Coordinates of C-alpha atoms in Angstrom, one line a residue:
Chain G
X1 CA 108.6 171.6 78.5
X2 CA 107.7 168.6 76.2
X3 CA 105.6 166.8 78.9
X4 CA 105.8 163.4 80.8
X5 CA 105.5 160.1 78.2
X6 CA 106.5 159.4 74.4
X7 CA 105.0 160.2 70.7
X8 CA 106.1 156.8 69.1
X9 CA 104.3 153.7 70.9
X10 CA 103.7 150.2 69.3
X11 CA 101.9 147.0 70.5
X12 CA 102.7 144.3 68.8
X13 CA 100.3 141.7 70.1
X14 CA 97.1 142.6 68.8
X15 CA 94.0 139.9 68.2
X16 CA 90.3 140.3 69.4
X17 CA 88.7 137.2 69.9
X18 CA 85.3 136.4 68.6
X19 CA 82.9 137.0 70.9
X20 CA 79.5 137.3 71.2
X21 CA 79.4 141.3 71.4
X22 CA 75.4 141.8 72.6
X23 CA 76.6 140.7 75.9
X24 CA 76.9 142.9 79.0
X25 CA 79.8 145.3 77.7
X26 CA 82.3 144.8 80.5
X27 CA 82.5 140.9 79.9
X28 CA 82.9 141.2 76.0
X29 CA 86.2 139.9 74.6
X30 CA 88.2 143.2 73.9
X31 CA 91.2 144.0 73.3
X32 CA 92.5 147.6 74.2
X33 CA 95.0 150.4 74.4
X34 CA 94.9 152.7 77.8
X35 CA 96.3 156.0 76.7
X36 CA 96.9 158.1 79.7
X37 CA 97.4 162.2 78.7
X38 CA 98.9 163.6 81.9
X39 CA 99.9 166.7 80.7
X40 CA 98.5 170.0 79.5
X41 CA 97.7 169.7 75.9
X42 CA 95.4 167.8 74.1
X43 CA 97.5 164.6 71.9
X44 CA 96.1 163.7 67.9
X45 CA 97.6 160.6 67.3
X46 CA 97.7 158.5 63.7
X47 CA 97.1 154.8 64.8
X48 CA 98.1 152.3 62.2
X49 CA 97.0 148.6 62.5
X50 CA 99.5 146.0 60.8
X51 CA 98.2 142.3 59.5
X52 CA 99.7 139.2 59.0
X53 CA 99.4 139.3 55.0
X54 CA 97.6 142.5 54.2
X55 CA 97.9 146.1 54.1
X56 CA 98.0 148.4 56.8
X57 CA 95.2 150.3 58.1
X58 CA 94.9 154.1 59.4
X59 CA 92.9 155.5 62.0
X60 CA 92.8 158.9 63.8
X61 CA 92.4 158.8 68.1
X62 CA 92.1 162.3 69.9
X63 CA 93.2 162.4 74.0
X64 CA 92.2 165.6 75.7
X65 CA 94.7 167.0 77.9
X66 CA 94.6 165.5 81.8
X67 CA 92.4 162.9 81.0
X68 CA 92.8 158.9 79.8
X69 CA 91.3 157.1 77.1
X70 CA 90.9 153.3 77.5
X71 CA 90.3 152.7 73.6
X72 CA 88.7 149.7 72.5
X73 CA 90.3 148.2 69.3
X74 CA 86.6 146.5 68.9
X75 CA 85.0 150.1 68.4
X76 CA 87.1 151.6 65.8
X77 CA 85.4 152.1 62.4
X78 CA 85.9 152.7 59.1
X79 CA 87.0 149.9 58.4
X80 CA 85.8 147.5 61.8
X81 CA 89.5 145.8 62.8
X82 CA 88.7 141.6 62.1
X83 CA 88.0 139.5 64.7
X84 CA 90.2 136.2 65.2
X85 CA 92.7 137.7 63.4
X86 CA 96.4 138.7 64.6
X87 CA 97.8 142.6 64.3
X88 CA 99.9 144.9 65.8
X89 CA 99.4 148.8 66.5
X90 CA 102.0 151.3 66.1
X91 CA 100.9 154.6 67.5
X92 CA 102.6 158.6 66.7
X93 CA 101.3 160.9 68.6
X94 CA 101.5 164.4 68.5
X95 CA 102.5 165.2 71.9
X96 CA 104.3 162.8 74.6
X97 CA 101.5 160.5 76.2
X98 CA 101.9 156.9 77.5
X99 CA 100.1 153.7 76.2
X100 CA 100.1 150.0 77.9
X101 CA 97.9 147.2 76.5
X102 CA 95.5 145.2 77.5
X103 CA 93.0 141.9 76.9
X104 CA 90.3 140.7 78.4
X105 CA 89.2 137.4 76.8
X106 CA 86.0 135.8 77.9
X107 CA 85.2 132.9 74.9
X108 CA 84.6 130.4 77.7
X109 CA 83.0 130.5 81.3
X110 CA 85.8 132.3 83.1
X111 CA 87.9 135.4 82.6
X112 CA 91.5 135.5 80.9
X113 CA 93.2 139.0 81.2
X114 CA 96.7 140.2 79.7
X115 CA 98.4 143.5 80.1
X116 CA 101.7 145.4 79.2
X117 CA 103.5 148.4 78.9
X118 CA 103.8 149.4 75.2
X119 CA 106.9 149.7 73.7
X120 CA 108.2 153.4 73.0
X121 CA 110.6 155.2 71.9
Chain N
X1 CA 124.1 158.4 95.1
X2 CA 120.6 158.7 93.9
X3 CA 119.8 155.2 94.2
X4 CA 118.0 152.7 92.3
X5 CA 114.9 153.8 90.4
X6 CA 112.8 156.1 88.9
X7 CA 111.3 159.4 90.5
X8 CA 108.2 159.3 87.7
X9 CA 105.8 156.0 87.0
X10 CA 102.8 156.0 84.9
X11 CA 99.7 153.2 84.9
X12 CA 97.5 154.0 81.9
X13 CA 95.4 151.1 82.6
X14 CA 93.4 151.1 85.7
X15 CA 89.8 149.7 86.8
X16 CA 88.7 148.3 89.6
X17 CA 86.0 145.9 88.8
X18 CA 82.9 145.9 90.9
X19 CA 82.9 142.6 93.5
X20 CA 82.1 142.1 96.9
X21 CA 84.0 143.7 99.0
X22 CA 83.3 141.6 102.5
X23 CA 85.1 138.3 100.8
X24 CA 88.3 136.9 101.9
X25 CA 90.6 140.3 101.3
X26 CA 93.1 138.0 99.5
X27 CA 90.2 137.1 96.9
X28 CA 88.5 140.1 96.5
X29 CA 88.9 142.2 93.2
X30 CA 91.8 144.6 93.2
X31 CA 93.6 147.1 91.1
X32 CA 97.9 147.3 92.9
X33 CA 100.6 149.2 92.3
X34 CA 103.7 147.4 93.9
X35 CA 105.9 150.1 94.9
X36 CA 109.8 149.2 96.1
X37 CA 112.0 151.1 97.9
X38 CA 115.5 149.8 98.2
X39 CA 117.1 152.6 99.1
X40 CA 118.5 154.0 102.1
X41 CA 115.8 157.0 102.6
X42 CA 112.0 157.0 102.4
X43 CA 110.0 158.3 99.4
X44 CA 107.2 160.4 99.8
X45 CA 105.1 160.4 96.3
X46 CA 102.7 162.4 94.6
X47 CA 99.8 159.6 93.2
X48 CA 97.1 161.4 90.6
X49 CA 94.0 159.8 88.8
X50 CA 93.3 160.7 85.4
X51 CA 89.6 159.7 84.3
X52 CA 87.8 159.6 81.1
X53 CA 85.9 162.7 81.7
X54 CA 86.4 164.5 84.6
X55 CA 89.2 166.2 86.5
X56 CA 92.2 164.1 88.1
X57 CA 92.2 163.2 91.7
X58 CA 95.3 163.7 94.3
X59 CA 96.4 161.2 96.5
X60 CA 99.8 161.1 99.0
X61 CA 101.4 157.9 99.6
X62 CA 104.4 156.5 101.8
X63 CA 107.2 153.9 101.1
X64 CA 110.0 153.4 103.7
X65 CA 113.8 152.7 103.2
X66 CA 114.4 149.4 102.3
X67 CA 110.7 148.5 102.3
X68 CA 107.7 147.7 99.7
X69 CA 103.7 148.9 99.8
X70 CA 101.8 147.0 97.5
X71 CA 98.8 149.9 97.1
X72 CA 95.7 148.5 96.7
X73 CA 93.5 151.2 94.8
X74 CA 90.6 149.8 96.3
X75 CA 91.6 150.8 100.2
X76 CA 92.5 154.7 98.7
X77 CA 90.1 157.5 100.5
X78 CA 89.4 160.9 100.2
X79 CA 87.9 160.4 97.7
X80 CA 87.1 156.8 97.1
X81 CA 88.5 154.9 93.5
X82 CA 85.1 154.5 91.8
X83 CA 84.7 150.9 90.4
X84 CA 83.9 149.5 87.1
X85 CA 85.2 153.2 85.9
X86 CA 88.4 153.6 83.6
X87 CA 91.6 155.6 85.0
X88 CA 95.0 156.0 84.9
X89 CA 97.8 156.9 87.5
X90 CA 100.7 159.0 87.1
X91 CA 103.2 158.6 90.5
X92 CA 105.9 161.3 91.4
X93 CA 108.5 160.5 94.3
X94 CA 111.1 162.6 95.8
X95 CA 113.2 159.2 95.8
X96 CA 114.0 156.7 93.1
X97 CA 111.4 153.6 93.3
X98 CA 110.4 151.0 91.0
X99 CA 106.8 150.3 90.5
X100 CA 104.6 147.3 88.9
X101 CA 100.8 147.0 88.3
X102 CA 98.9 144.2 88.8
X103 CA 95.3 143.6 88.7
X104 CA 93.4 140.2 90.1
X105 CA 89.7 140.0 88.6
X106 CA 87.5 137.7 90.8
X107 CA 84.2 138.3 89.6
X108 CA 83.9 134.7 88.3
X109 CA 84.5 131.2 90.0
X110 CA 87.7 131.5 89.1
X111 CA 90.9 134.1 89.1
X112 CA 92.4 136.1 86.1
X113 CA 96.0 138.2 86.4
X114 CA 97.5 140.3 84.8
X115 CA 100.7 142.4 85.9
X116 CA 103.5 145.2 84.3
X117 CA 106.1 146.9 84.6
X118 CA 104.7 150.3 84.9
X119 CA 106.1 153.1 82.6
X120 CA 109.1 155.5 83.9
X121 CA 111.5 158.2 83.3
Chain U
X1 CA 132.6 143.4 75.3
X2 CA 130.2 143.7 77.8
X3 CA 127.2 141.2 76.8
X4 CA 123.5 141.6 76.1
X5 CA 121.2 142.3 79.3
X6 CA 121.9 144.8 82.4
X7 CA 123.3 144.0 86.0
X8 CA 120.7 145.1 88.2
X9 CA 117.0 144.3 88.0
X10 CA 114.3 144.8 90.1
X11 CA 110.2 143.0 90.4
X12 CA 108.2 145.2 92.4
X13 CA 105.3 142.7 92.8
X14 CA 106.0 139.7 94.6
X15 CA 103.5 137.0 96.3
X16 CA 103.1 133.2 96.9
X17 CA 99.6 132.0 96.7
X18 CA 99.3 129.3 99.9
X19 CA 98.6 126.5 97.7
X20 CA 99.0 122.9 98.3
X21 CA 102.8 121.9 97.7
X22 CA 102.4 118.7 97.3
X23 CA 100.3 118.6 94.0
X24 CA 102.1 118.0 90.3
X25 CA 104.9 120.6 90.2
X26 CA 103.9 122.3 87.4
X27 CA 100.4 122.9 88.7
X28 CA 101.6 124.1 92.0
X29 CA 100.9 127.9 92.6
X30 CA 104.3 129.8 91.8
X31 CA 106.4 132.9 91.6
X32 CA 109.1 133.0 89.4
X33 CA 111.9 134.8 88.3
X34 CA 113.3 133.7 84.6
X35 CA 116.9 134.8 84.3
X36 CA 118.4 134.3 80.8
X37 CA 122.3 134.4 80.7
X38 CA 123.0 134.3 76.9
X39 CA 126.8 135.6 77.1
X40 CA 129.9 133.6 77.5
X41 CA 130.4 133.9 81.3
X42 CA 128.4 132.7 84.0
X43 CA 126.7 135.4 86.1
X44 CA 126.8 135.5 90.2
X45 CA 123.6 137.0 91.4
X46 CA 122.8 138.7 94.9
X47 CA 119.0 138.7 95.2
X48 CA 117.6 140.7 97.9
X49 CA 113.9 140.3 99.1
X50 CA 111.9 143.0 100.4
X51 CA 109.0 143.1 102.8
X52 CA 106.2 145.2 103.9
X53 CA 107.4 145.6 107.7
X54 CA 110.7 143.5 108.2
X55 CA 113.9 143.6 107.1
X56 CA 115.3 142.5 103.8
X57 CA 116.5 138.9 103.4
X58 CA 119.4 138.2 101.3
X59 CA 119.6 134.9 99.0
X60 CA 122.7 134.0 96.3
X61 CA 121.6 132.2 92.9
X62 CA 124.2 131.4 90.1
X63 CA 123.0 131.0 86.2
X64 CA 125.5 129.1 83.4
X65 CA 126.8 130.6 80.7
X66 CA 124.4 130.1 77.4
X67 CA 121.7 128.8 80.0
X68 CA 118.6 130.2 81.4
X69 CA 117.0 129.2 85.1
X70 CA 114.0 129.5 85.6
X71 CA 113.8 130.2 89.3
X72 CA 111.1 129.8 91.8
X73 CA 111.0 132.3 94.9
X74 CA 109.0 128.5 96.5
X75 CA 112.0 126.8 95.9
X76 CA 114.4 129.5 98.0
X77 CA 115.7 128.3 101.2
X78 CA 117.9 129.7 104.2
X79 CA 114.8 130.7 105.0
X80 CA 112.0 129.8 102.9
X81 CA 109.9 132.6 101.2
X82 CA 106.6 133.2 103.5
X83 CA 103.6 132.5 101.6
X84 CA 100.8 135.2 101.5
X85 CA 103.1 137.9 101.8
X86 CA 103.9 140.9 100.1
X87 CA 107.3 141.0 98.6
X88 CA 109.6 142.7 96.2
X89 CA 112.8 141.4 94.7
X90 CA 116.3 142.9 93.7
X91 CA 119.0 141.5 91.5
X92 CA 122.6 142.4 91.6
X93 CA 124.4 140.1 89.0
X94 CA 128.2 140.2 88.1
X95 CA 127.3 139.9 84.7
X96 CA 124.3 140.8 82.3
X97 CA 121.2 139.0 82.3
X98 CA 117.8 139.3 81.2
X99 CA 115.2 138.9 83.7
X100 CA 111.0 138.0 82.9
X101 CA 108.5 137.8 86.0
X102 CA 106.3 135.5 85.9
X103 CA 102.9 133.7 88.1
X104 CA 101.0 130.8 88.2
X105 CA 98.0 130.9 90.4
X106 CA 96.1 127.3 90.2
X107 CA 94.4 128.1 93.7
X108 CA 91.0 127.5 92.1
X109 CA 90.1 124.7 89.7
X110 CA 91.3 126.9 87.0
X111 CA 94.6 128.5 86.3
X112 CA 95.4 132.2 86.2
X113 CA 99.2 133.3 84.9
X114 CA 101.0 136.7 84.7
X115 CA 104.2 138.0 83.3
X116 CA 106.2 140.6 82.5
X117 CA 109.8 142.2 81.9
X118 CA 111.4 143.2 85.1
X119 CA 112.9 146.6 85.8
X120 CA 116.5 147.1 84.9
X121 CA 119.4 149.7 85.0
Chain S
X1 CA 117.2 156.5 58.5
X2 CA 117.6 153.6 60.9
X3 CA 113.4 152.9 61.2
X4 CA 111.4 152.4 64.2
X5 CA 112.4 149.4 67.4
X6 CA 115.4 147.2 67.8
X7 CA 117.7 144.9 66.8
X8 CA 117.8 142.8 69.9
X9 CA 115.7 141.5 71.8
X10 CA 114.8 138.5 74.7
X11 CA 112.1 136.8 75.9
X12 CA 113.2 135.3 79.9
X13 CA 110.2 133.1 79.7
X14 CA 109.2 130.5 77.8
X15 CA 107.1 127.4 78.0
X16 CA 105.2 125.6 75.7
X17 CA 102.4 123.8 78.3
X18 CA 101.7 119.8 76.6
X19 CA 98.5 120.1 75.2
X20 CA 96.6 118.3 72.7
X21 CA 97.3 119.9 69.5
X22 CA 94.6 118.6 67.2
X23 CA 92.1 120.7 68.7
X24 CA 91.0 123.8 67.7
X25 CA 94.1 125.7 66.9
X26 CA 92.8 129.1 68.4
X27 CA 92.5 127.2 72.0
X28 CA 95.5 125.0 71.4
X29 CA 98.1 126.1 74.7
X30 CA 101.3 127.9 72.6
X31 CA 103.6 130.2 73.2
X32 CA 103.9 133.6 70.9
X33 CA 106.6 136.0 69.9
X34 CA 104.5 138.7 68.3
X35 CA 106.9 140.4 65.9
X36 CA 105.6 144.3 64.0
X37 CA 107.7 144.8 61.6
X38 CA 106.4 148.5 60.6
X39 CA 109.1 149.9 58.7
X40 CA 110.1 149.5 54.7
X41 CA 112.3 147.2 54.7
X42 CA 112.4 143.5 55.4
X43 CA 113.5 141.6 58.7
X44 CA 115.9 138.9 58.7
X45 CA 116.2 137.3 62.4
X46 CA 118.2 134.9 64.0
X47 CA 116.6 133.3 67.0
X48 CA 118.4 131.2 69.3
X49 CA 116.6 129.3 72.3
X50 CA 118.7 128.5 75.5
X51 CA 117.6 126.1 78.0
X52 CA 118.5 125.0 81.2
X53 CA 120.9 122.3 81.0
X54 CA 121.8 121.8 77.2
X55 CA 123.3 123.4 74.2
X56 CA 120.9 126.7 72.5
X57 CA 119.5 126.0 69.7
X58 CA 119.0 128.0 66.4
X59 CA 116.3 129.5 64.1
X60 CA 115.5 131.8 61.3
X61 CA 112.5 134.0 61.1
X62 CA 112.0 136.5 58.1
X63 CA 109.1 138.8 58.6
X64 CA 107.9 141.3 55.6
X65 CA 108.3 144.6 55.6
X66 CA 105.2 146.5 56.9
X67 CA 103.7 143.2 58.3
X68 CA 103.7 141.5 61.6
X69 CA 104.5 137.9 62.4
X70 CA 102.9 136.3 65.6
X71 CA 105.4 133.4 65.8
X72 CA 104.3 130.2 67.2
X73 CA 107.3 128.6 69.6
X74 CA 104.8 125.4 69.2
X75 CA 105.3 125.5 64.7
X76 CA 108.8 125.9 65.1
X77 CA 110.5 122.7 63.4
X78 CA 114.3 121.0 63.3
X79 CA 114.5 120.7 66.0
X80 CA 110.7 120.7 67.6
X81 CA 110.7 122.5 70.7
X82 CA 109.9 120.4 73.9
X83 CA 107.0 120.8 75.8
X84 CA 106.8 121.5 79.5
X85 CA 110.2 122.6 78.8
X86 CA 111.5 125.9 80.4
X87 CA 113.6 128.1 77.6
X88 CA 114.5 131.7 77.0
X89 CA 114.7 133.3 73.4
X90 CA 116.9 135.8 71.9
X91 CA 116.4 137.5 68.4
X92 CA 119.0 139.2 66.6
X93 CA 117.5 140.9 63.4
X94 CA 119.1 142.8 60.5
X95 CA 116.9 145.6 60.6
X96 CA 114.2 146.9 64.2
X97 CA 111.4 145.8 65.5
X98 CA 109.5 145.3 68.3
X99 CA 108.5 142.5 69.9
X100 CA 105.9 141.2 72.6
X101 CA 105.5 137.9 74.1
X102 CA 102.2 136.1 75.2
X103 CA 101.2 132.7 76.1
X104 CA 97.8 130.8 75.8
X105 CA 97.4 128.5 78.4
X106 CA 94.0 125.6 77.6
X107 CA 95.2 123.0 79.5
X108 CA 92.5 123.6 82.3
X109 CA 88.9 124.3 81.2
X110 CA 89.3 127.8 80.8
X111 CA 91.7 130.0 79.6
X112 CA 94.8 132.0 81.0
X113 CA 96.3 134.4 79.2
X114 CA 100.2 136.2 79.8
X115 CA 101.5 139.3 77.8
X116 CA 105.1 141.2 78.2
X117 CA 106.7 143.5 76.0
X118 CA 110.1 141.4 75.8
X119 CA 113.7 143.3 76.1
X120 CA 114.9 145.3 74.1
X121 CA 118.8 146.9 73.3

């Protein structure tokens, strides 16, 4: 039984806006992809983050089985992912999971959120 | 005829910020899923909450013919949603539905949105 | 040919903020349906809207060929749309369309906006 | 082998909010098509723009292979494309991709932020 949700995700809006990032975590500017693992098997996924006029960039992101991982974009490492800058993140998974985006931006006073399903396939 | 819908909906985003509860209920923090039934019968679903590090959560929930629950995670018991806490929902129906997330944050003067179409198959 | 876009499409979350109607249009708290029609027929839409606890209510709209509408559940009549209520909407067009869901809540100072694709089969 | 997305895709919604575009152009109101292009070849996309009561309009976009492209409605030139204006894109490319829509919305004080995945066939 393959499981429920999809190995090939992509979000193609991608940006994390400069922010001052000693503040109370909740309320920093992030931008983030919600993977949700329902099923029985832990998911490796290769995470690649596109740019406007540069290279790609490869990370690796681990889900354990029945459980959800609401990943930051603003704590990978190895390289740090620029700030202010646009991307887009395509996602292959090793098992089926299922990723939405989203954004909180809080540059000024107030809060700004986005969200959305990922696209899959 | 089975109707229009999906019998499987996922939500990997899901948090409830922290607010004060005793507020006008139409301003008050809340994490929804919008669940439609157009169809001729009822649907009886099977709602579970993933978490980041500890074991899902069941939950029943009830949709009529030809009728629509927006379900506020905040107003789930047995066991209480915790707030400012990351989760994800995974809904299974005996009956075709069509469900959308939405999310009003309230914590500052003024309102941020965000809503999608949740994931199905 | 058949077109691009599907014939049936569905918005689980539906809601009018009670806002004062009588402000600039475009800063008036709104729910709207965007409904592109890019073929080379004009598509007849049935558009259903469901409650929480009373029956559905049943509303006709019409889109050009090569035209989008932008329509706004405020601007419905025969009846009007209650405000502050829970709704969910169901399209049944002739022809394909494309349909987007979109808010804008300007109920405080500021203003808050969600979107995204609607269901469709 | 045919490479990750689609060729077709629409955005329902779309409206560029009149704004004063000298500011700062991170905080100027615009409307985005965010556009991953993550296979190895390159995309050549017609984009055609259909309002409500005139003729559609079209574009060409080109976006690099293994790059993404976060299209500005608000750079597009000959014609411009009018503000507080409601529209709906389509984009017919030569080889996939995915696409996602957002919107910045500065008019107010503060910010308001909309994401969707747009459709895809």
């Amino acid at each position: 039984m393959a499981g429920i949700g999809k190995k090939v995700w992509a979000i193609a809006e991608g940006y994390i806006p400069m922010d001052d990032e000693t503040k109370d975590r909740r309320f920093v500017s992030h931008e983030t992809a919600c993977i949700l693992n329902p099923n029985s098997v832990d998911a490796k996924i290769d995470l690649t983050l596109y740019f406007t006029d540069k290279e790609p960039v490869k990370y690796g992101v681990f889900v354990k089985a029945q459980r959800t991982l609401h990943l930051r974009f603003n704590d990978l490492e190895g390289p740090l992912v620029p700030r202010d800058t646009d991307f887009s993140a395509l996602f292959v998974s090793d098992n089926p999971v299922i990723i939405q985006h989203s954004r909180l931006d809080s540059r000024s006073a107030d809060l700004a959120l986005l969200s959305t399903l990922a696209y899959s396939e």
